[in-house]
mmCIF file of C-alpha atoms and ligand atoms in Angstrom:
data_model
loop_
_atom_site.group_PDB
_atom_site.id
_atom_site.type_symbol
_atom_site.label_atom_id
_atom_site.label_comp_id
_atom_site.label_asym_id
_atom_site.label_seq_id
_atom_site.Cartn_x
_atom_site.Cartn_y
_atom_site.Cartn_z
ATOM 1 C CA UNK A 1 102.896 86.514 117.771
ATOM 2 C CA UNK A 2 100.850 89.453 116.284
ATOM 3 C CA UNK A 3 98.300 90.442 118.388
ATOM 4 C CA UNK A 4 94.870 91.400 116.684
ATOM 5 C CA UNK A 5 93.436 94.664 116.703
ATOM 6 C CA UNK A 6 89.884 94.379 116.805
ATOM 7 C CA UNK A 7 86.943 93.819 113.845
ATOM 8 C CA UNK A 8 88.757 96.034 111.861
ATOM 9 C CA UNK A 9 91.648 93.404 111.521
ATOM 10 C CA UNK A 10 88.986 90.719 109.973
ATOM 11 C CA UNK A 11 87.455 93.665 107.887
ATOM 12 C CA UNK A 12 91.299 94.349 105.834
ATOM 13 C CA UNK A 13 91.973 90.744 105.763
ATOM 14 C CA UNK A 14 88.131 90.086 103.967
ATOM 15 C CA UNK A 15 88.505 93.104 101.413
ATOM 16 C CA UNK A 16 92.561 92.262 100.881
ATOM 17 C CA UNK A 17 91.476 89.030 99.934
ATOM 18 C CA UNK A 18 88.561 89.636 98.026
ATOM 19 C CA UNK A 19 89.959 91.535 95.821
ATOM 20 C CA UNK A 20 92.599 89.089 95.053
ATOM 21 C CA UNK A 21 90.225 86.849 94.174
ATOM 22 C CA UNK A 22 88.434 89.324 91.360
ATOM 23 C CA UNK A 23 92.428 89.853 90.231
ATOM 24 C CA UNK A 24 93.200 86.191 89.936
ATOM 25 C CA UNK A 25 89.863 86.186 87.825
ATOM 26 C CA UNK A 26 91.573 88.825 84.728
ATOM 27 C CA UNK A 27 95.180 87.523 85.448
ATOM 28 C CA UNK A 28 94.264 83.700 84.711
ATOM 29 C CA UNK A 29 93.796 85.398 81.271
ATOM 30 C CA UNK A 30 97.428 85.886 80.764
ATOM 31 C CA UNK A 31 98.859 82.921 81.860
ATOM 32 C CA UNK A 32 102.526 84.041 80.076
ATOM 33 C CA UNK A 33 102.934 86.742 82.747
ATOM 34 C CA UNK A 34 104.244 85.681 85.983
ATOM 35 C CA UNK A 35 102.353 86.922 89.181
ATOM 36 C CA UNK A 36 104.250 87.930 92.270
ATOM 37 C CA UNK A 37 103.170 88.477 95.957
ATOM 38 C CA UNK A 38 105.261 90.903 97.939
ATOM 39 C CA UNK A 39 104.064 91.337 101.634
ATOM 40 C CA UNK A 40 106.211 93.690 103.378
ATOM 41 C CA UNK A 41 104.977 93.425 107.266
ATOM 42 C CA UNK A 42 103.896 89.592 107.252
ATOM 43 C CA UNK A 43 104.108 89.068 110.916
ATOM 44 C CA UNK A 44 104.657 85.543 112.194
ATOM 45 C CA UNK A 45 102.053 83.421 110.308
ATOM 46 C CA UNK A 46 98.999 83.781 112.966
ATOM 47 C CA UNK A 47 96.900 86.185 114.598
ATOM 48 C CA UNK A 48 96.380 86.174 118.490
ATOM 49 C CA UNK A 49 92.736 86.825 119.388
ATOM 50 C CA UNK A 50 93.035 86.967 123.217
ATOM 51 C CA UNK A 51 95.366 87.424 125.935
ATOM 52 C CA UNK A 52 96.424 83.346 126.418
ATOM 53 C CA UNK A 53 97.383 82.633 123.135
ATOM 54 C CA UNK A 54 94.790 80.146 122.818
ATOM 55 C CA UNK A 55 92.741 81.353 120.045
ATOM 56 C CA UNK A 56 94.368 82.038 116.625
ATOM 57 C CA UNK A 57 93.948 83.140 113.297
ATOM 58 C CA UNK A 58 95.280 82.800 110.045
ATOM 59 C CA UNK A 59 97.648 85.599 108.975
ATOM 60 C CA UNK A 60 97.065 87.035 105.491
ATOM 61 C CA UNK A 61 100.622 85.016 104.607
ATOM 62 C CA UNK A 62 98.529 81.710 104.874
ATOM 63 C CA UNK A 63 95.590 82.928 103.364
ATOM 64 C CA UNK A 64 97.217 83.853 99.821
ATOM 65 C CA UNK A 65 99.457 80.907 100.042
ATOM 66 C CA UNK A 66 96.191 79.107 99.928
ATOM 67 C CA UNK A 67 94.849 81.124 96.564
ATOM 68 C CA UNK A 68 94.753 78.585 94.641
ATOM 69 C CA UNK A 69 91.692 79.164 92.089
ATOM 70 C CA UNK A 70 91.415 80.143 89.391
ATOM 71 C CA UNK A 71 95.156 80.481 89.171
ATOM 72 C CA UNK A 72 98.221 80.994 91.603
ATOM 73 C CA UNK A 73 100.980 83.392 92.270
ATOM 74 C CA UNK A 74 103.697 81.772 91.340
ATOM 75 C CA UNK A 75 106.491 83.970 93.530
ATOM 76 C CA UNK A 76 106.029 84.680 97.372
ATOM 77 C CA UNK A 77 108.141 87.157 99.224
ATOM 78 C CA UNK A 78 107.025 87.445 102.135
ATOM 79 C CA UNK A 79 109.665 90.335 104.822
ATOM 80 C CA UNK A 80 109.539 91.208 108.424
ATOM 81 C CA UNK A 81 111.710 92.705 110.777
ATOM 82 C CA UNK A 82 110.975 90.516 114.177
ATOM 83 C CA UNK A 83 113.808 87.666 113.602
ATOM 84 C CA UNK A 84 111.123 85.316 115.844
ATOM 85 C CA UNK A 85 108.250 86.431 113.780
ATOM 86 C CA UNK A 86 109.946 85.382 110.548
ATOM 87 C CA UNK A 87 111.422 82.149 112.338
ATOM 88 C CA UNK A 88 108.078 81.216 112.771
ATOM 89 C CA UNK A 89 106.128 82.186 109.873
ATOM 90 C CA UNK A 90 109.089 80.368 107.833
ATOM 91 C CA UNK A 91 108.570 77.448 109.938
ATOM 92 C CA UNK A 92 104.641 77.580 109.248
ATOM 93 C CA UNK A 93 103.978 78.092 105.980
ATOM 94 C CA UNK A 94 107.295 75.042 105.268
ATOM 95 C CA UNK A 95 105.316 72.526 107.457
ATOM 96 C CA UNK A 96 101.420 73.626 105.529
ATOM 97 C CA UNK A 97 102.739 74.394 102.402
ATOM 98 C CA UNK A 98 105.276 71.990 101.592
ATOM 99 C CA UNK A 99 104.661 72.079 97.365
ATOM 100 C CA UNK A 100 105.081 75.717 96.886
ATOM 101 C CA UNK A 101 108.710 76.185 96.062
ATOM 102 C CA UNK A 102 108.419 79.965 95.553
ATOM 103 C CA UNK A 103 108.015 81.274 98.836
ATOM 104 C CA UNK A 104 111.136 83.095 100.418
ATOM 105 C CA UNK A 105 110.547 84.933 103.726
ATOM 106 C CA UNK A 106 113.074 87.665 104.911
ATOM 107 C CA UNK A 107 114.058 88.821 107.863
ATOM 108 C CA UNK A 108 114.184 92.203 107.426
ATOM 109 C CA UNK A 109 113.309 96.007 106.948
ATOM 110 C CA UNK A 110 110.614 96.575 104.686
ATOM 111 C CA UNK A 111 111.823 99.677 103.272
ATOM 112 C CA UNK A 112 114.805 97.710 102.259
ATOM 113 C CA UNK A 113 113.058 95.005 100.297
ATOM 114 C CA UNK A 114 111.018 97.368 98.578
ATOM 115 C CA UNK A 115 113.590 98.615 96.799
ATOM 116 C CA UNK A 116 115.258 95.562 96.311
ATOM 117 C CA UNK A 117 111.740 94.781 94.388
ATOM 118 C CA UNK A 118 112.052 97.142 92.478
ATOM 119 C CA UNK A 119 115.670 96.448 91.383
ATOM 120 C CA UNK A 120 114.303 93.058 90.602
ATOM 121 C CA UNK A 121 110.866 94.142 88.388
ATOM 122 C CA UNK A 122 113.842 96.549 86.451
ATOM 123 C CA UNK A 123 115.616 93.617 85.317
ATOM 124 C CA UNK A 124 114.798 92.759 81.457
ATOM 125 C CA UNK A 125 114.126 89.106 82.504
ATOM 126 C CA UNK A 126 111.995 90.476 85.160
ATOM 127 C CA UNK A 127 109.644 92.851 83.230
ATOM 128 C CA UNK A 128 106.301 90.748 82.253
ATOM 129 C CA UNK A 129 105.936 90.332 85.734
ATOM 130 C CA UNK A 130 102.828 91.549 87.937
ATOM 131 C CA UNK A 131 102.408 91.738 91.208
ATOM 132 C CA UNK A 132 100.530 92.485 94.353
ATOM 133 C CA UNK A 133 102.180 94.620 97.346
ATOM 134 C CA UNK A 134 100.763 94.089 100.514
ATOM 135 C CA UNK A 135 101.847 96.642 103.201
ATOM 136 C CA UNK A 136 100.047 96.505 106.762
ATOM 137 C CA UNK A 137 102.104 98.253 109.461
ATOM 138 C CA UNK A 138 101.173 99.386 112.695
ATOM 139 C CA UNK A 139 102.608 102.366 112.381
ATOM 140 C CA UNK A 140 104.687 104.862 109.793
ATOM 141 C CA UNK A 141 107.294 102.625 109.148
ATOM 142 C CA UNK A 142 107.577 103.188 105.442
ATOM 143 C CA UNK A 143 108.739 106.072 103.924
ATOM 144 C CA UNK A 144 107.696 107.345 101.372
ATOM 145 C CA UNK A 145 110.966 107.258 99.058
ATOM 146 C CA UNK A 146 110.445 103.247 99.431
ATOM 147 C CA UNK A 147 106.618 103.541 97.689
ATOM 148 C CA UNK A 148 107.806 105.903 95.057
ATOM 149 C CA UNK A 149 110.407 103.339 94.232
ATOM 150 C CA UNK A 150 107.074 101.465 92.943
ATOM 151 C CA UNK A 151 106.195 103.682 90.356
ATOM 152 C CA UNK A 152 106.230 102.035 86.781
ATOM 153 C CA UNK A 153 105.877 98.961 87.884
ATOM 154 C CA UNK A 154 102.696 96.231 86.945
ATOM 155 C CA UNK A 155 101.709 96.031 90.748
ATOM 156 C CA UNK A 156 99.119 96.841 92.839
ATOM 157 C CA UNK A 157 99.744 98.119 95.932
ATOM 158 C CA UNK A 158 97.375 97.994 98.503
ATOM 159 C CA UNK A 159 98.822 100.271 101.743
ATOM 160 C CA UNK A 160 97.399 100.468 105.217
ATOM 161 C CA UNK A 161 97.233 104.197 106.208
ATOM 162 C CA UNK A 162 97.710 105.243 110.188
ATOM 163 C CA UNK A 163 95.616 108.113 109.905
ATOM 164 C CA UNK A 164 94.141 108.166 113.073
ATOM 165 C CA UNK A 165 96.987 105.918 114.854
ATOM 166 C CA UNK A 166 99.553 107.605 114.630
ATOM 167 C CA UNK A 167 99.631 110.221 112.030
ATOM 168 C CA UNK A 168 97.487 112.203 114.202
ATOM 169 C CA UNK A 169 98.806 111.392 117.173
ATOM 170 C CA UNK A 170 101.998 113.602 115.984
ATOM 171 C CA UNK A 171 99.628 116.403 115.480
ATOM 172 C CA UNK A 172 99.162 118.213 118.639
ATOM 173 C CA UNK A 173 96.060 120.340 119.567
ATOM 174 C CA UNK A 174 97.173 122.271 122.250
ATOM 175 C CA UNK A 175 99.995 123.585 120.552
ATOM 176 C CA UNK A 176 102.343 122.963 117.562
ATOM 177 C CA UNK A 177 103.825 119.725 117.007
ATOM 178 C CA UNK A 178 107.945 119.548 117.733
ATOM 179 C CA UNK A 179 109.982 120.060 114.778
ATOM 180 C CA UNK A 180 110.986 116.452 114.706
ATOM 181 C CA UNK A 181 107.926 115.531 114.334
ATOM 182 C CA UNK A 182 107.049 117.015 111.122
ATOM 183 C CA UNK A 183 110.239 115.610 109.892
ATOM 184 C CA UNK A 184 108.886 112.253 110.076
ATOM 185 C CA UNK A 185 105.500 113.039 108.992
ATOM 186 C CA UNK A 186 107.165 114.827 106.154
ATOM 187 C CA UNK A 187 109.373 111.493 105.240
ATOM 188 C CA UNK A 188 106.496 109.313 106.284
ATOM 189 C CA UNK A 189 104.273 111.884 103.240
ATOM 190 C CA UNK A 190 107.397 112.295 100.669
ATOM 191 C CA UNK A 191 106.965 116.332 101.184
ATOM 192 C CA UNK A 192 108.852 119.230 103.370
ATOM 193 C CA UNK A 193 107.849 119.266 107.227
ATOM 194 C CA UNK A 194 106.700 123.064 106.358
ATOM 195 C CA UNK A 195 104.153 121.777 104.073
ATOM 196 C CA UNK A 196 102.946 119.378 106.480
ATOM 197 C CA UNK A 197 102.950 122.458 108.890
ATOM 198 C CA UNK A 198 100.606 124.174 106.450
ATOM 199 C CA UNK A 199 98.895 121.628 105.594
ATOM 200 C CA UNK A 200 97.939 120.856 109.541
ATOM 201 C CA UNK A 201 97.594 124.439 110.981
ATOM 202 C CA UNK A 202 96.378 127.053 110.149
ATOM 203 C CA UNK A 203 96.420 130.676 111.664
ATOM 204 C CA UNK A 204 93.810 131.223 114.327
ATOM 205 C CA UNK A 205 91.142 134.150 113.929
ATOM 206 C CA UNK A 206 92.134 135.178 117.382
ATOM 207 C CA UNK A 207 94.920 137.291 118.238
ATOM 208 C CA UNK A 208 97.126 136.706 121.051
ATOM 209 C CA UNK A 209 97.967 139.801 123.722
ATOM 210 C CA UNK A 210 100.208 140.827 121.309
ATOM 211 C CA UNK A 211 97.777 141.140 118.254
ATOM 212 C CA UNK A 212 99.078 137.980 117.171
ATOM 213 C CA UNK A 213 97.509 135.225 115.509
ATOM 214 C CA UNK A 214 98.571 131.804 116.548
ATOM 215 C CA UNK A 215 98.904 128.467 114.580
ATOM 216 C CA UNK A 216 95.833 125.979 115.334
ATOM 217 C CA UNK A 217 95.476 122.438 113.945
ATOM 218 C CA UNK A 218 92.727 122.126 111.902
ATOM 219 C CA UNK A 219 89.223 120.281 112.424
ATOM 220 C CA UNK A 220 89.205 116.587 110.436
ATOM 221 C CA UNK A 221 93.015 116.169 110.671
ATOM 222 C CA UNK A 222 92.545 112.485 109.859
ATOM 223 C CA UNK A 223 90.792 112.822 106.826
ATOM 224 C CA UNK A 224 92.667 115.287 105.910
ATOM 225 C CA UNK A 225 95.705 113.058 106.493
ATOM 226 C CA UNK A 226 93.969 110.539 104.280
ATOM 227 C CA UNK A 227 93.452 112.952 101.323
ATOM 228 C CA UNK A 228 97.738 113.852 101.178
ATOM 229 C CA UNK A 229 98.466 110.656 101.416
ATOM 230 C CA UNK A 230 95.891 109.861 98.123
ATOM 231 C CA UNK A 231 97.905 112.742 96.540
ATOM 232 C CA UNK A 232 101.378 111.515 97.311
ATOM 233 C CA UNK A 233 100.194 107.919 95.897
ATOM 234 C CA UNK A 234 98.839 109.686 92.604
ATOM 235 C CA UNK A 235 102.213 110.787 92.005
ATOM 236 C CA UNK A 236 103.204 107.510 91.833
ATOM 237 C CA UNK A 237 100.826 105.096 90.342
ATOM 238 C CA UNK A 238 97.698 106.247 87.685
ATOM 239 C CA UNK A 239 94.661 104.884 89.861
ATOM 240 C CA UNK A 240 94.072 104.750 93.646
ATOM 241 C CA UNK A 241 90.846 104.104 95.194
ATOM 242 C CA UNK A 242 88.656 104.943 98.035
ATOM 243 C CA UNK A 243 89.964 104.004 101.135
ATOM 244 C CA UNK A 244 88.162 101.550 103.159
ATOM 245 C CA UNK A 245 87.940 103.575 107.062
ATOM 246 C CA UNK A 246 88.805 101.013 109.616
ATOM 247 C CA UNK A 247 87.824 102.343 112.985
ATOM 248 C CA UNK A 248 88.341 101.418 116.499
ATOM 249 C CA UNK A 249 85.726 100.466 119.086
ATOM 250 C CA UNK A 250 85.194 103.954 120.109
ATOM 251 C CA UNK A 251 84.677 104.347 115.954
ATOM 252 C CA UNK A 252 87.390 106.669 115.297
ATOM 253 C CA UNK A 253 89.016 106.166 112.806
ATOM 254 C CA UNK A 254 92.760 104.167 112.995
ATOM 255 C CA UNK A 255 93.810 103.333 109.471
ATOM 256 C CA UNK A 256 93.164 104.125 105.725
ATOM 257 C CA UNK A 257 93.441 101.328 103.245
ATOM 258 C CA UNK A 258 94.022 102.806 99.995
ATOM 259 C CA UNK A 259 94.611 100.357 96.579
ATOM 260 C CA UNK A 260 96.656 101.925 93.426
ATOM 261 C CA UNK A 261 97.588 100.630 90.792
ATOM 262 C CA UNK A 262 97.901 101.639 87.002
ATOM 263 C CA UNK A 263 94.805 99.448 86.157
ATOM 264 C CA UNK A 264 91.962 101.521 85.624
ATOM 265 C CA UNK A 265 89.962 98.492 86.087
ATOM 266 C CA UNK A 266 91.706 97.570 89.441
ATOM 267 C CA UNK A 267 90.963 100.535 91.108
ATOM 268 C CA UNK A 268 87.006 100.109 89.791
ATOM 269 C CA UNK A 269 87.040 96.462 91.187
ATOM 270 C CA UNK A 270 88.995 98.060 94.270
ATOM 271 C CA UNK A 271 86.324 100.680 94.873
ATOM 272 C CA UNK A 272 83.361 98.067 94.279
ATOM 273 C CA UNK A 273 84.622 95.999 97.465
ATOM 274 C CA UNK A 274 85.682 98.729 99.658
ATOM 275 C CA UNK A 275 81.999 101.004 98.838
ATOM 276 C CA UNK A 276 79.978 97.467 100.132
ATOM 277 C CA UNK A 277 82.859 97.288 103.187
ATOM 278 C CA UNK A 278 82.716 100.734 104.089
ATOM 279 C CA UNK A 279 78.913 100.641 105.296
HETATM 280 C C1 SAM B 301 99.896 94.628 111.366
HETATM 281 S S1 SAM B 301 101.399 93.227 111.717
HETATM 282 C C2 SAM B 301 100.906 92.479 110.728
HETATM 283 C C3 SAM B 301 100.085 91.315 110.315
HETATM 284 C C4 SAM B 301 100.217 90.636 108.989
HETATM 285 N N1 SAM B 301 99.974 90.912 108.114
HETATM 286 C C5 SAM B 301 99.329 89.317 109.454
HETATM 287 O O1 SAM B 301 98.389 89.117 108.720
HETATM 288 O O2 SAM B 301 99.247 88.041 110.280
HETATM 289 C C6 SAM B 301 103.104 94.049 111.149
HETATM 290 C C7 SAM B 301 103.929 93.433 111.646
HETATM 291 O O3 SAM B 301 105.099 94.174 110.658
HETATM 292 C C8 SAM B 301 106.147 93.520 111.840
HETATM 293 N N2 SAM B 301 107.576 94.954 110.890
HETATM 294 C C9 SAM B 301 107.096 96.310 112.286
HETATM 295 N N3 SAM B 301 107.948 97.037 111.391
HETATM 296 C C10 SAM B 301 108.620 96.795 109.992
HETATM 297 C C11 SAM B 301 109.723 96.539 109.109
HETATM 298 N N4 SAM B 301 109.916 97.896 109.027
HETATM 299 N N5 SAM B 301 110.011 96.213 107.765
HETATM 300 C C12 SAM B 301 108.885 94.961 108.093
HETATM 301 N N6 SAM B 301 108.353 93.776 109.324
HETATM 302 C C13 SAM B 301 108.068 95.197 109.931
HETATM 303 C C14 SAM B 301 105.809 93.686 112.578
HETATM 304 O O4 SAM B 301 106.703 92.839 113.161
HETATM 305 C C15 SAM B 301 104.841 93.069 112.956
HETATM 306 O O5 SAM B 301 104.974 91.285 112.880
#
């Protein structure tokens, strides 16, 4: 079962559901456009809010399947890499939503399925599809090339970027990170390992014993990571929202939650929702 991260888990879900409701208000005017929902990290259908598995919260999948007014999605595609969780999700949604036909749970890796989604949308008969892609990982599981595959489609992407929880941890402060960590960060951001190094490390003003300047990690690396991801999203989508900052109990940012779209009004709606939630 998926476990509850903290209040930020609730904030993330509420912002996302508020956006979907606003999205449906607009899309109800276009009944000829079929709507798809793609959830790349779907979970087990339930979120465990304490250790003894007694208190359970509904996961995003069920919340989205329940949205029927002013219109519903026509096709639901849920991806989950853990077989037990995928089976549990399928059982839950089959019992709770027997009348929804076009719902599929796929056991696999989100990266592969994003490429399959792009291949599906490229087909002539599917070119009218509009849709939402929800990417809700714990860490840096999504490679940049999978996000890049979404270029040019009528999709709005909501993506949780682990700026504080994963990216920042791979950027050592006391010494420079190992090369393979820069390589992982490069795959995640879609830039070279050297670009990552240049962006997050600067020569120190103090010289060492040999009068050389050593590289030092920049301050505010988490904000810089969010800025870099936003820049990268802007190479795929025309508009990227301001991010929702999700913080842990120590008030440190662990994730930035972005919306990206090719429609300006979509970004404006996302910005309004994020603004009221970031307060
Ligand atoms: C944060 S949880 C998702 C929670 C879910 N959105 C919900 O509302 O309950 C992340 C999920 O992604 C799954 N996962 C991890 N790596 C994955 C991958 N590469 N592809 C697809 N799913 C993955 C994990 O097993 C976990 O269930």
